């Protein structure tokens, strides 16, 4: 989704801005742009925009020999208005230039008001409204005339409804950059040679690890050697400087061809890191979820999981674990639905929000909604320690997958599953449903998980052979039962995201209630078929497919007694893994999708129309 970088530096900011944009490319975008000013004010506002890749923008900037100490830059993911140069940011009003992430919900009425004041719009964006609005505040056409850019921005943000992070510069004040945030992430970088801003910490790592996270409502003025922050009620505030734990190397591709490939293969390490706290533990302590965890787990009588996309499938898998092992009810809701639904709140329910990024707008809004409804027992499972979600719950657990750059989530998902299994065990323990013996067995299984995943990764060459069979297909079905149904859903999501093959997942028992009508010899049907309590039922469902000529691609394991036959392809998983088998099976499905995408030649890391962090509704 859109990305922002900005700088006020003693040196030329152009290289930082372009590098920052390149770092943000993974979030998904369709156009890019930047604007620069020199601090002597001589060269005036310089702007370059291009529809397409950051590399094209960099060529443009080079051709036009742009430079400047002060600058703002942006990658745009189209919401209002098609991807086109005229809609790319920065947008200009007189001597102001502005970049923006988020969505302004009242932009139509503002646009009308501003047109009435004589402003001419050149784009279809909601963003252009903001830059004219700041100009109007500056001139006193709305409110009292502002003394400077900083107060004009403070005046303007009051009129905005929706979510935004914005950065603005003015030719008339070539010594500063003004930023503001409400709902969308924005952080400042504190470096020797100046102050920087970005919507994602990874974009700041090339200049500093010292970061200042702005709160909702903050407006800040950055100059070469100072930063001034005021909060939503206009009071001067100090925001703490923290040293980011992100490692610049962690976001490099290294020897891999794609981030998705790198991240699939990083899973054993990501799981070891996430489970480090249990490496030598004889038993589990609730404290791994936060200081108040023991008390809260004792109090809760059920669980409500809120998440989107892949993270919601992690939640759906956990529902099977929590109900079976901990014996308490667990519901999973898509965050974008829950936030608008009239539900029946239960203050003794543990609300768990799961998010890789910790910035997903719908998940954050669902959490806010739950809190307003009186839910105080809240837990975040998230991969980004400094994210918004992590600051808003009573309990938290950081999955230590490391930065996930590929748009399609892989290592975040498996580490979420490991965290949710820990949660299951702790709830079971607190509810006295877990014997010391079982606790030890499960802990051993968790500790062995990275090795088990490693063995699945070794199957890559034989999974790769299946990829050819999918590459010319228009559709695919994925089947699973029980705790492997969410894995079928996740497998189908991976395939559709990165190969654009239409894929649907069903609990296999549902086949004959409709989807069986789709099955013919052209339909590949992927089945997640470990040797568990549902296997015999699943085999009967597979017969239904075979009888209609469907081509089966079955991920089974040793005890499944399944052999390849005409129309039935079987991939045996290295070991059967009981309750944790979803973690192994999903890795095999990730590899399948990855290789189908390679055969099809699609953009694996940046699939069309998708963004990494979905910070707008
Ligand atoms: C799919 C994928 C998305 C995300 C979803 C939620 O591969 O990555 O479905 O899972 O957008 O994102 P987070 O987990 O950051 O809240």
Coordinates of C-alpha atoms and ligand atoms in Angstrom, one line a residue:
X1 CA 0.0 0.0 0.0
X2 CA 1.1 3.6 -0.3
X3 CA 4.5 4.6 1.2
X4 CA 5.9 7.9 2.4
X5 CA 9.5 9.1 2.9
X6 CA 10.7 12.6 3.8
X7 CA 13.9 14.2 4.8
X8 CA 15.4 17.5 6.0
X9 CA 19.1 16.9 5.8
X10 CA 22.4 18.8 5.6
X11 CA 23.1 16.9 2.4
X12 CA 21.2 16.1 -0.8
X13 CA 18.2 14.0 0.2
X14 CA 17.6 12.6 -3.2
X15 CA 19.5 9.3 -2.7
X16 CA 17.8 8.7 0.6
X17 CA 14.4 9.3 -0.9
X18 CA 14.9 7.0 -3.8
X19 CA 16.4 4.3 -1.7
X20 CA 13.6 4.7 0.8
X21 CA 11.0 4.3 -2.0
X22 CA 12.8 1.2 -3.3
X23 CA 12.6 -0.3 0.3
X24 CA 8.9 0.4 0.3
X25 CA 8.3 -1.2 -3.1
X26 CA 7.3 -4.4 -1.4
X27 CA 4.2 -2.8 0.0
X28 CA 2.7 -2.7 -3.5
X29 CA 2.2 0.4 -5.6
X30 CA 1.5 1.6 -9.1
X31 CA 3.1 5.0 -9.4
X32 CA 5.8 7.0 -7.6
X33 CA 7.0 10.6 -7.2
X34 CA 9.1 13.0 -5.3
X35 CA 9.4 16.7 -4.6
X36 CA 12.6 18.6 -3.5
X37 CA 13.6 21.9 -2.2
X38 CA 17.1 23.4 -1.6
X39 CA 17.5 25.1 1.7
X40 CA 18.8 28.3 0.1
X41 CA 15.4 28.4 -1.7
X42 CA 17.1 29.1 -5.0
X43 CA 15.9 26.3 -7.2
X44 CA 12.2 26.3 -6.1
X45 CA 10.0 23.3 -5.9
X46 CA 11.2 20.4 -8.1
X47 CA 8.8 17.6 -8.8
X48 CA 9.0 14.3 -10.7
X49 CA 6.3 11.7 -11.0
X50 CA 6.0 8.5 -13.0
X51 CA 3.4 5.7 -13.5
X52 CA 5.3 2.6 -12.9
X53 CA 8.4 1.5 -11.0
X54 CA 10.7 3.5 -8.7
X55 CA 13.5 2.7 -11.1
X56 CA 11.7 4.7 -13.8
X57 CA 11.3 7.6 -11.3
X58 CA 15.0 7.4 -10.5
X59 CA 15.9 7.7 -14.2
X60 CA 13.7 10.7 -14.5
X61 CA 15.2 12.4 -11.5
X62 CA 18.7 11.7 -12.9
X63 CA 17.8 13.1 -16.3
X64 CA 16.5 16.3 -14.7
X65 CA 19.5 16.5 -12.3
X66 CA 17.2 17.1 -9.3
X67 CA 18.7 17.7 -5.9
X68 CA 17.7 19.2 -2.6
X69 CA 18.2 19.0 1.2
X70 CA 14.5 18.9 1.8
X71 CA 12.2 16.4 0.2
X72 CA 9.2 14.2 0.2
X73 CA 8.5 11.1 -1.8
X74 CA 5.7 8.6 -2.3
X75 CA 4.7 5.2 -3.7
X76 CA 1.0 5.2 -4.6
X77 CA -1.4 2.3 -4.5
X78 CA -4.5 3.6 -6.4
X79 CA -7.7 4.1 -4.4
X80 CA -9.3 7.3 -5.7
X81 CA -8.4 7.6 -9.4
X82 CA -6.6 5.3 -11.8
X83 CA -2.9 4.7 -11.7
X84 CA -1.6 7.7 -13.8
X85 CA 1.0 10.3 -13.6
X86 CA -1.6 13.0 -12.8
X87 CA -2.8 11.1 -9.8
X88 CA 0.7 10.3 -8.5
X89 CA 1.9 12.2 -5.5
X90 CA 3.3 14.7 -4.6
X91 CA 0.3 17.0 -5.3
X92 CA 0.9 20.7 -5.5
X93 CA -1.1 23.7 -4.5
X94 CA 0.8 27.0 -5.3
X95 CA 4.1 26.7 -3.5
X96 CA 3.1 23.6 -1.4
X97 CA 3.8 20.0 -2.2
X98 CA 2.3 17.1 -0.3
X99 CA 2.3 13.3 -0.1
X100 CA -0.4 11.3 1.7
X101 CA -1.2 7.7 2.8
X102 CA -4.7 6.7 3.8
X103 CA -8.2 7.8 2.7
X104 CA -10.0 11.1 3.3
X105 CA -13.6 10.1 3.7
X106 CA -15.1 13.6 3.4
X107 CA -13.0 14.6 0.4
X108 CA -16.0 15.2 -1.8
X109 CA -17.5 17.9 0.4
X110 CA -14.1 19.4 0.9
X111 CA -13.4 19.4 -2.8
X112 CA -16.7 21.2 -3.5
X113 CA -15.9 23.8 -0.8
X114 CA -12.4 24.3 -2.2
X115 CA -13.6 24.6 -5.8
X116 CA -16.0 27.2 -4.5
X117 CA -13.0 29.1 -3.2
X118 CA -11.4 28.9 -6.7
X119 CA -9.1 26.0 -6.4
X120 CA -8.6 24.0 -9.6
X121 CA -8.1 20.2 -9.2
X122 CA -5.8 18.4 -11.7
X123 CA -6.2 14.9 -10.3
X124 CA -9.0 12.5 -9.2
X125 CA -7.4 11.9 -5.8
X126 CA -8.7 12.6 -2.3
X127 CA -5.1 13.7 -1.6
X128 CA -5.2 16.8 -3.7
X129 CA -8.0 18.1 -1.4
X130 CA -5.6 18.1 1.5
X131 CA -2.9 20.2 -0.2
X132 CA -5.5 22.8 -1.3
X133 CA -7.0 22.8 2.1
X134 CA -3.6 23.5 3.7
X135 CA -3.2 26.4 1.2
X136 CA -6.6 27.7 2.1
X137 CA -5.8 27.6 5.8
X138 CA -2.5 29.3 5.1
X139 CA -4.2 32.2 3.3
X140 CA -7.0 32.5 5.9
X141 CA -9.7 31.4 3.3
X142 CA -10.6 28.8 5.9
X143 CA -10.2 30.0 9.5
X144 CA -7.7 32.7 10.6
X145 CA -4.7 33.1 8.3
X146 CA -1.9 30.8 9.5
X147 CA 1.4 32.1 10.6
X148 CA 3.4 29.4 8.9
X149 CA 3.2 26.0 7.3
X150 CA 3.1 24.2 10.7
X151 CA 0.1 26.1 11.9
X152 CA -1.6 25.8 8.4
X153 CA -1.3 22.0 8.7
X154 CA -2.6 22.0 12.3
X155 CA -5.6 24.0 11.1
X156 CA -6.2 21.8 8.0
X157 CA -6.1 18.4 9.8
X158 CA -9.0 19.4 12.0
X159 CA -11.2 19.4 8.8
X160 CA -10.1 15.9 7.7
X161 CA -12.2 12.8 8.3
X162 CA -10.6 9.4 7.7
X163 CA -7.1 8.0 8.0
X164 CA -3.9 9.8 7.0
X165 CA -0.2 10.2 7.3
X166 CA 1.0 13.2 5.4
X167 CA 4.2 15.1 4.7
X168 CA 4.3 18.6 3.2
X169 CA 6.9 21.1 2.1
X170 CA 6.7 24.8 1.1
X171 CA 8.8 26.8 -1.2
X172 CA 8.3 29.7 1.1
X173 CA 9.8 27.8 4.1
X174 CA 12.8 26.0 2.6
X175 CA 14.1 25.0 6.0
X176 CA 11.4 22.5 7.2
X177 CA 9.1 19.6 6.5
X178 CA 5.8 19.2 8.3
X179 CA 4.2 15.8 8.9
X180 CA 0.9 14.7 10.5
X181 CA -0.8 11.4 11.2
X182 CA -4.2 10.0 12.2
X183 CA -4.8 6.3 11.7
X184 CA -2.0 5.6 9.2
X185 CA 1.5 4.8 10.5
X186 CA 4.3 7.5 10.5
X187 CA 7.6 7.6 12.2
X188 CA 10.6 10.0 12.3
X189 CA 14.2 9.1 12.0
X190 CA 16.7 11.0 14.2
X191 CA 20.1 11.1 12.5
X192 CA 23.3 13.1 12.8
X193 CA 22.7 15.1 9.6
X194 CA 19.0 15.8 10.0
X195 CA 15.5 14.4 10.6
X196 CA 13.7 11.9 8.4
X197 CA 10.2 10.6 8.1
X198 CA 8.7 7.4 6.8
X199 CA 5.5 5.3 6.9
X200 CA 7.6 2.1 7.5
X201 CA 10.6 1.8 9.8
X202 CA 12.5 -0.2 7.2
X203 CA 12.8 2.8 4.9
X204 CA 14.7 4.7 7.6
X205 CA 17.3 2.1 8.2
X206 CA 19.7 3.4 5.6
X207 CA 20.2 6.6 7.6
X208 CA 19.4 5.7 11.3
X209 CA 18.0 3.2 13.7
X210 CA 16.9 5.9 16.1
X211 CA 13.2 6.4 15.6
X212 CA 10.4 8.4 17.1
X213 CA 6.9 7.0 16.6
X214 CA 4.2 9.6 16.2
X215 CA 0.9 9.1 17.9
X216 CA -2.6 9.6 16.3
X217 CA -3.3 13.3 16.1
X218 CA 0.3 14.4 16.1
X219 CA 1.6 17.2 13.9
X220 CA 5.4 17.6 13.7
X221 CA 7.8 20.2 12.2
X222 CA 11.1 18.8 11.2
X223 CA 14.1 21.1 10.5
X224 CA 17.8 20.3 10.0
X225 CA 18.5 20.2 13.8
X226 CA 15.2 20.1 15.6
X227 CA 11.9 18.5 15.8
X228 CA 8.7 19.9 17.3
X229 CA 5.7 17.8 18.0
X230 CA 2.2 18.8 19.0
X231 CA -0.6 16.4 19.8
X232 CA -4.2 16.3 18.7
X233 CA -5.2 19.1 21.2
X234 CA -2.3 21.3 20.1
X235 CA -0.1 20.8 23.1
X236 CA 3.6 20.4 22.7
X237 CA 4.7 16.8 23.5
X238 CA 7.9 14.8 23.5
X239 CA 7.8 11.4 21.8
X240 CA 10.4 8.9 23.0
X241 CA 13.3 8.0 20.7
X242 CA 13.7 4.2 20.5
X243 CA 16.4 2.2 18.8
X244 CA 14.7 0.0 16.2
X245 CA 15.5 -3.7 16.4
X246 CA 15.2 -4.0 12.6
X247 CA 18.3 -5.2 10.8
X248 CA 19.0 -3.6 7.4
X249 CA 20.4 -7.0 6.2
X250 CA 17.2 -8.7 7.1
X251 CA 15.4 -6.8 4.3
X252 CA 18.0 -7.7 1.6
X253 CA 17.3 -10.5 -0.9
X254 CA 20.7 -12.1 -0.6
X255 CA 21.1 -15.2 -2.9
X256 CA 17.4 -15.8 -3.4
X257 CA 15.5 -15.0 -6.5
X258 CA 12.4 -13.7 -4.7
X259 CA 11.5 -12.6 -1.2
X260 CA 8.8 -15.2 -1.1
X261 CA 11.3 -17.9 -1.7
X262 CA 13.6 -16.5 0.9
X263 CA 10.8 -16.3 3.4
X264 CA 9.6 -19.8 2.8
X265 CA 13.1 -21.1 3.4
X266 CA 13.5 -18.9 6.5
X267 CA 10.7 -20.7 8.3
X268 CA 12.8 -23.1 10.3
X269 CA 14.8 -20.1 11.7
X270 CA 11.7 -17.9 12.1
X271 CA 10.1 -20.7 14.1
X272 CA 13.2 -21.2 16.3
X273 CA 13.3 -17.5 17.0
X274 CA 9.6 -17.3 17.8
X275 CA 9.9 -20.4 20.1
X276 CA 13.2 -19.4 21.7
X277 CA 11.6 -18.8 25.1
X278 CA 10.6 -22.5 25.4
X279 CA 13.9 -23.9 24.1
X280 CA 15.1 -25.0 27.6
X281 CA 11.8 -24.8 29.4
X282 CA 10.4 -27.8 31.3
X283 CA 7.0 -26.1 31.4
X284 CA 5.1 -23.1 30.0
X285 CA 4.6 -19.8 31.8
X286 CA 1.7 -17.5 30.9
X287 CA 4.2 -14.6 31.3
X288 CA 5.3 -15.1 27.7
X289 CA 2.1 -13.3 26.7
X290 CA 2.5 -10.5 29.2
X291 CA 2.7 -9.7 32.9
X292 CA -1.1 -9.9 33.3
X293 CA -1.6 -13.1 31.3
X294 CA -2.0 -15.5 34.2
X295 CA -4.8 -13.4 35.6
X296 CA -6.5 -12.8 32.3
X297 CA -6.3 -16.4 31.1
X298 CA -7.9 -17.5 34.4
X299 CA -10.7 -15.0 33.9
X300 CA -11.7 -15.8 30.3
X301 CA -14.3 -18.3 29.4
X302 CA -14.0 -18.1 25.6
X303 CA -11.9 -16.7 22.8
X304 CA -12.7 -14.4 19.9
X305 CA -10.1 -14.1 17.2
X306 CA -10.2 -11.1 14.8
X307 CA -8.0 -10.9 11.7
X308 CA -7.8 -10.6 8.0
X309 CA -6.7 -12.9 5.1
X310 CA -3.9 -15.3 5.9
X311 CA -3.8 -14.2 9.6
X312 CA -7.5 -15.1 9.9
X313 CA -6.7 -18.6 8.6
X314 CA -4.1 -18.9 11.4
X315 CA -7.0 -18.0 13.7
X316 CA -9.3 -20.6 12.1
X317 CA -6.6 -23.3 12.7
X318 CA -6.3 -22.2 16.3
X319 CA -10.1 -22.6 16.8
X320 CA -9.7 -26.4 16.3
X321 CA -6.8 -26.5 18.8
X322 CA -8.3 -24.3 21.4
X323 CA -11.7 -26.1 21.5
X324 CA -10.1 -29.5 21.4
X325 CA -7.2 -29.0 23.9
X326 CA -8.3 -26.1 26.1
X327 CA -12.0 -27.0 26.0
X328 CA -13.3 -23.4 25.7
X329 CA -15.3 -22.0 22.8
X330 CA -13.4 -20.1 20.2
X331 CA -14.9 -18.0 17.3
X332 CA -13.0 -16.4 14.5
X333 CA -14.3 -13.4 12.7
X334 CA -13.1 -11.5 9.7
X335 CA -12.1 -8.1 11.1
X336 CA -13.8 -6.1 8.3
X337 CA -17.1 -7.7 9.1
X338 CA -16.9 -7.7 12.9
X339 CA -16.1 -4.0 13.1
X340 CA -19.5 -3.2 11.6
X341 CA -21.6 -6.1 13.0
X342 CA -23.8 -5.9 16.1
X343 CA -22.4 -8.7 18.1
X344 CA -23.1 -9.8 21.7
X345 CA -20.1 -8.7 23.7
X346 CA -18.8 -10.9 26.5
X347 CA -16.3 -9.2 28.8
X348 CA -15.0 -12.6 29.9
X349 CA -13.9 -13.4 26.3
X350 CA -10.3 -13.1 25.3
X351 CA -10.1 -11.1 22.1
X352 CA -7.1 -12.1 20.1
X353 CA -6.0 -9.9 17.1
X354 CA -3.6 -11.5 14.7
X355 CA -1.6 -9.4 12.2
X356 CA 1.7 -9.7 10.5
X357 CA 2.1 -6.0 10.0
X358 CA 0.2 -4.7 13.1
X359 CA -1.1 -1.9 10.9
X360 CA -4.0 -3.5 9.0
X361 CA -6.8 -0.9 9.2
X362 CA -9.6 -3.4 9.5
X363 CA -7.9 -5.4 12.3
X364 CA -7.1 -2.3 14.2
X365 CA -10.7 -1.0 13.8
X366 CA -12.1 -4.4 14.9
X367 CA -9.9 -4.2 18.0
X368 CA -11.1 -0.6 18.7
X369 CA -14.7 -1.8 18.2
X370 CA -14.2 -4.7 20.6
X371 CA -12.8 -2.4 23.2
X372 CA -15.6 0.0 22.9
X373 CA -18.0 -2.9 23.4
X374 CA -16.3 -3.5 26.8
X375 CA -13.7 -6.2 25.9
X376 CA -10.7 -5.5 28.1
X377 CA -9.1 -8.9 27.9
X378 CA -7.2 -8.3 24.6
X379 CA -4.1 -10.0 23.1
X380 CA -2.1 -9.1 20.0
X381 CA -0.1 -11.6 18.1
X382 CA 2.0 -9.6 15.7
X383 CA 5.3 -9.6 13.8
X384 CA 6.1 -5.9 14.1
X385 CA 7.0 -4.9 17.7
X386 CA 6.6 -1.2 17.1
X387 CA 3.3 -1.4 15.3
X388 CA 0.0 0.2 16.3
X389 CA -1.7 -3.1 17.3
X390 CA 1.1 -3.9 19.8
X391 CA 0.5 -0.7 21.6
X392 CA -3.3 -1.2 22.1
X393 CA -3.8 -4.6 23.8
X394 CA -3.5 -5.8 27.4
X395 CA -1.4 -8.8 26.3
X396 CA 1.0 -9.2 23.4
X397 CA 3.1 -11.8 21.7
X398 CA 5.7 -11.0 19.1
X399 CA 6.2 -13.5 16.4
X400 CA 9.9 -13.3 15.5
X401 CA 9.7 -14.1 11.8
X402 CA 11.7 -11.0 10.9
X403 CA 10.6 -8.6 8.2
X404 CA 8.2 -10.2 5.6
X405 CA 8.7 -8.4 2.3
X406 CA 6.9 -10.7 -0.2
X407 CA 3.3 -9.6 -0.4
X408 CA 2.1 -13.2 0.0
X409 CA 2.5 -14.1 3.7
X410 CA 4.5 -17.3 4.5
X411 CA 6.8 -17.2 7.5
X412 CA 4.4 -14.8 9.3
X413 CA 1.7 -17.5 9.0
X414 CA 3.7 -20.4 10.4
X415 CA 5.0 -18.3 13.3
X416 CA 1.5 -17.2 14.1
X417 CA 0.5 -20.8 14.2
X418 CA 3.3 -21.6 16.6
X419 CA 2.2 -18.6 18.9
X420 CA -1.4 -19.8 18.8
X421 CA -0.4 -23.3 19.7
X422 CA 1.5 -21.8 22.8
X423 CA -1.7 -19.9 23.6
X424 CA -3.8 -23.1 23.3
X425 CA -1.5 -24.9 25.7
X426 CA -1.5 -22.1 28.2
X427 CA -5.2 -21.8 28.2
X428 CA -5.5 -25.5 28.6
X429 CA -3.0 -25.4 31.5
X430 CA -4.8 -22.6 33.3
X431 CA -8.1 -24.4 32.8
X432 CA -6.5 -27.5 34.2
X433 CA -7.0 -29.5 31.0
X434 CA -3.4 -30.2 30.3
X435 CA -1.5 -32.9 32.2
X436 CA 2.2 -32.3 33.0
X437 CA 3.0 -35.3 30.7
X438 CA 1.0 -33.9 27.7
X439 CA 2.6 -30.5 28.3
X440 CA 6.0 -32.0 27.9
X441 CA 5.0 -33.9 24.8
X442 CA 3.6 -30.8 23.1
X443 CA 6.6 -28.7 24.1
X444 CA 8.9 -31.3 22.6
X445 CA 6.9 -31.3 19.4
X446 CA 7.1 -27.5 19.2
X447 CA 10.9 -27.6 19.8
X448 CA 11.2 -30.1 17.0
X449 CA 9.0 -28.1 14.6
X450 CA 11.9 -26.2 12.9
X451 CA 13.6 -29.5 12.0
X452 CA 10.3 -31.0 10.7
X453 CA 9.7 -27.9 8.5
X454 CA 13.2 -28.2 7.2
X455 CA 12.4 -31.7 6.0
X456 CA 9.3 -30.4 4.2
X457 CA 11.5 -27.8 2.4
X458 CA 13.7 -30.7 1.2
X459 CA 10.6 -31.9 -0.8
X460 CA 10.9 -28.8 -3.1
X461 CA 12.2 -30.7 -6.2
X462 CA 9.3 -33.1 -6.2
X463 CA 6.7 -30.5 -5.5
X464 CA 8.2 -28.4 -8.2
X465 CA 7.4 -31.1 -10.7
X466 CA 3.7 -30.7 -10.0
X467 CA 3.9 -27.0 -10.9
X468 CA 3.7 -27.6 -14.7
X469 CA 0.4 -29.4 -14.3
X470 CA -1.2 -26.2 -12.8
X471 CA 0.3 -23.5 -15.0
X472 CA -2.2 -23.7 -17.9
X473 CA -5.2 -24.2 -15.6
X474 CA -7.9 -21.5 -15.0
X475 CA -9.2 -23.0 -11.8
X476 CA -8.2 -25.2 -8.9
X477 CA -9.9 -26.7 -5.9
X478 CA -8.3 -27.2 -2.5
X479 CA -9.8 -29.7 0.0
X480 CA -9.1 -30.3 3.7
X481 CA -11.0 -31.4 6.8
X482 CA -10.8 -30.4 10.4
X483 CA -7.8 -28.3 11.3
X484 CA -6.5 -28.8 7.8
X485 CA -9.5 -27.0 6.2
X486 CA -8.0 -23.6 7.1
X487 CA -4.8 -24.9 5.5
X488 CA -6.7 -25.7 2.3
X489 CA -8.0 -22.1 2.4
X490 CA -4.5 -20.7 2.9
X491 CA -3.2 -22.9 0.0
X492 CA -5.9 -21.6 -2.3
X493 CA -5.2 -18.0 -1.2
X494 CA -1.5 -18.4 -2.0
X495 CA -2.2 -19.9 -5.4
X496 CA -4.7 -17.2 -6.4
X497 CA -2.6 -14.3 -5.1
X498 CA 0.6 -15.1 -6.9
X499 CA -0.5 -17.1 -10.0
X500 CA -3.9 -15.5 -10.7
X501 CA -5.4 -19.0 -11.0
X502 CA -8.9 -19.0 -9.5
X503 CA -8.7 -21.3 -6.5
X504 CA -11.3 -22.2 -4.0
X505 CA -11.1 -24.2 -0.8
X506 CA -13.7 -26.4 0.7
X507 CA -14.1 -28.6 3.7
X508 CA -14.1 -31.8 1.7
X509 CA -17.4 -32.9 3.1
X510 CA -19.1 -30.0 1.4
X511 CA -18.1 -31.2 -2.1
X512 CA -21.3 -32.9 -2.9
X513 CA -23.3 -29.9 -1.7
X514 CA -22.3 -27.9 -4.8
X515 CA -18.7 -27.6 -5.8
X516 CA -18.5 -31.2 -7.2
X517 CA -20.4 -29.8 -10.2
X518 CA -17.1 -28.0 -11.2
X519 CA -15.0 -31.2 -11.2
X520 CA -13.9 -32.6 -14.6
X521 CA -10.6 -33.7 -16.1
X522 CA -9.5 -30.1 -16.3
X523 CA -9.9 -29.4 -12.6
X524 CA -6.8 -30.0 -10.4
X525 CA -7.9 -30.8 -6.9
X526 CA -5.3 -30.4 -4.1
X527 CA -6.0 -32.3 -1.0
X528 CA -4.4 -31.9 2.4
X529 CA -4.6 -35.5 3.7
X530 CA -2.5 -36.3 6.7
X531 CA -3.1 -39.5 8.6
X532 CA -5.5 -38.0 11.2
X533 CA -9.0 -38.9 12.5
X534 CA -10.6 -37.5 9.3
X535 CA -8.6 -39.4 6.8
X536 CA -11.1 -42.2 6.0
X537 CA -13.8 -39.6 5.4
X538 CA -11.4 -37.6 3.3
X539 CA -10.6 -40.7 1.2
X540 CA -14.3 -41.1 0.4
X541 CA -14.4 -37.5 -0.7
X542 CA -11.4 -38.1 -3.0
X543 CA -13.2 -41.0 -4.6
X544 CA -16.0 -38.6 -5.4
X545 CA -13.5 -36.4 -7.3
X546 CA -11.8 -39.4 -9.1
X547 CA -15.1 -40.7 -10.2
X548 CA -15.7 -37.4 -12.1
X549 CA -12.3 -37.5 -13.8
X550 CA -10.8 -34.8 -11.4
X551 CA -7.0 -34.8 -11.1
X552 CA -6.0 -35.3 -7.5
X553 CA -2.8 -33.8 -6.0
X554 CA -2.6 -35.2 -2.5
X555 CA -0.3 -34.2 0.3
X556 CA -0.4 -37.3 2.5
X557 CA 2.0 -38.7 5.1
X558 CA 3.5 -42.1 6.0
X559 CA 0.5 -43.6 7.8
X560 CA -2.1 -42.5 5.1
X561 CA -1.4 -45.6 3.0
X562 CA -1.9 -43.6 -0.2
X563 CA -0.2 -44.5 -3.4
X564 CA -0.1 -42.7 -6.8
X565 CA -2.5 -44.2 -9.4
X566 CA -4.0 -42.9 -12.6
X567 CA -5.3 -39.4 -11.9
X568 CA -4.0 -39.5 -8.3
X569 CA -0.7 -37.8 -7.6
X570 CA 0.7 -38.3 -4.0
X571 CA 3.3 -36.4 -2.2
X572 CA 4.2 -38.0 1.1
X573 CA 5.2 -35.6 3.9
X574 CA 8.3 -36.6 5.8
X575 CA 6.6 -37.3 9.1
X576 CA 3.1 -37.2 10.6
X577 CA 2.9 -34.3 13.0
X578 CA -0.4 -34.7 15.0
X579 CA -2.0 -31.5 16.1
X580 CA 0.8 -29.4 14.6
X581 CA 0.6 -31.0 11.1
X582 CA -1.1 -27.9 9.6
X583 CA 2.3 -26.1 10.0
X584 CA 4.0 -28.7 7.8
X585 CA 1.3 -29.0 5.2
X586 CA 1.1 -25.3 4.6
X587 CA 4.8 -25.1 3.8
X588 CA 4.3 -27.7 1.1
X589 CA 1.4 -25.6 -0.3
X590 CA 3.5 -22.5 -0.3
X591 CA 6.2 -24.3 -2.3
X592 CA 3.6 -25.4 -4.8
X593 CA 2.2 -21.9 -5.4
X594 CA 5.7 -20.5 -5.6
X595 CA 6.7 -22.9 -8.4
X596 CA 3.4 -22.5 -10.3
X597 CA 4.1 -18.7 -10.3
X598 CA 7.6 -19.3 -11.6
X599 CA 6.3 -21.4 -14.5
X600 CA 3.7 -18.7 -15.2
X601 CA 6.2 -15.9 -14.9
X602 CA 4.0 -13.8 -12.6
X603 CA 5.5 -11.1 -10.3
X604 CA 5.8 -13.4 -7.2
X605 CA 6.7 -10.7 -4.7
X606 CA 4.4 -8.0 -6.0
X607 CA 1.3 -9.6 -7.4
X608 CA -1.0 -7.3 -9.3
X609 CA -3.5 -5.2 -7.4
X610 CA -2.2 -6.3 -4.0
X611 CA -0.4 -4.4 -1.2
X612 CA 1.6 -5.7 1.7
X613 CA 0.3 -3.7 4.5
X614 CA -3.4 -2.9 4.1
X615 CA -3.5 0.4 6.0
X616 CA -6.8 1.6 4.4
X617 CA -10.2 0.2 4.7
Ligands
LIG1 C1 -2.0 -13.0 2.1 C2 -1.8 -11.9 2.9 C3 -2.9 -11.2 3.4 C4 -2.7 -10.7 4.9 C5 -3.8 -9.8 5.3 C6 -3.6 -9.4 6.8 O1 -0.9 -13.7 1.7 O2 -0.6 -11.6 3.2 O3 -4.1 -11.9 3.3 O4 -2.6 -11.8 5.7 O5 -3.8 -8.6 4.5 O6 -2.4 -8.7 7.0 P1 -1.8 -8.6 8.4 O7 -1.5 -10.0 8.9 O8 -0.6 -7.7 8.2 O9 -2.8 -8.0 9.3

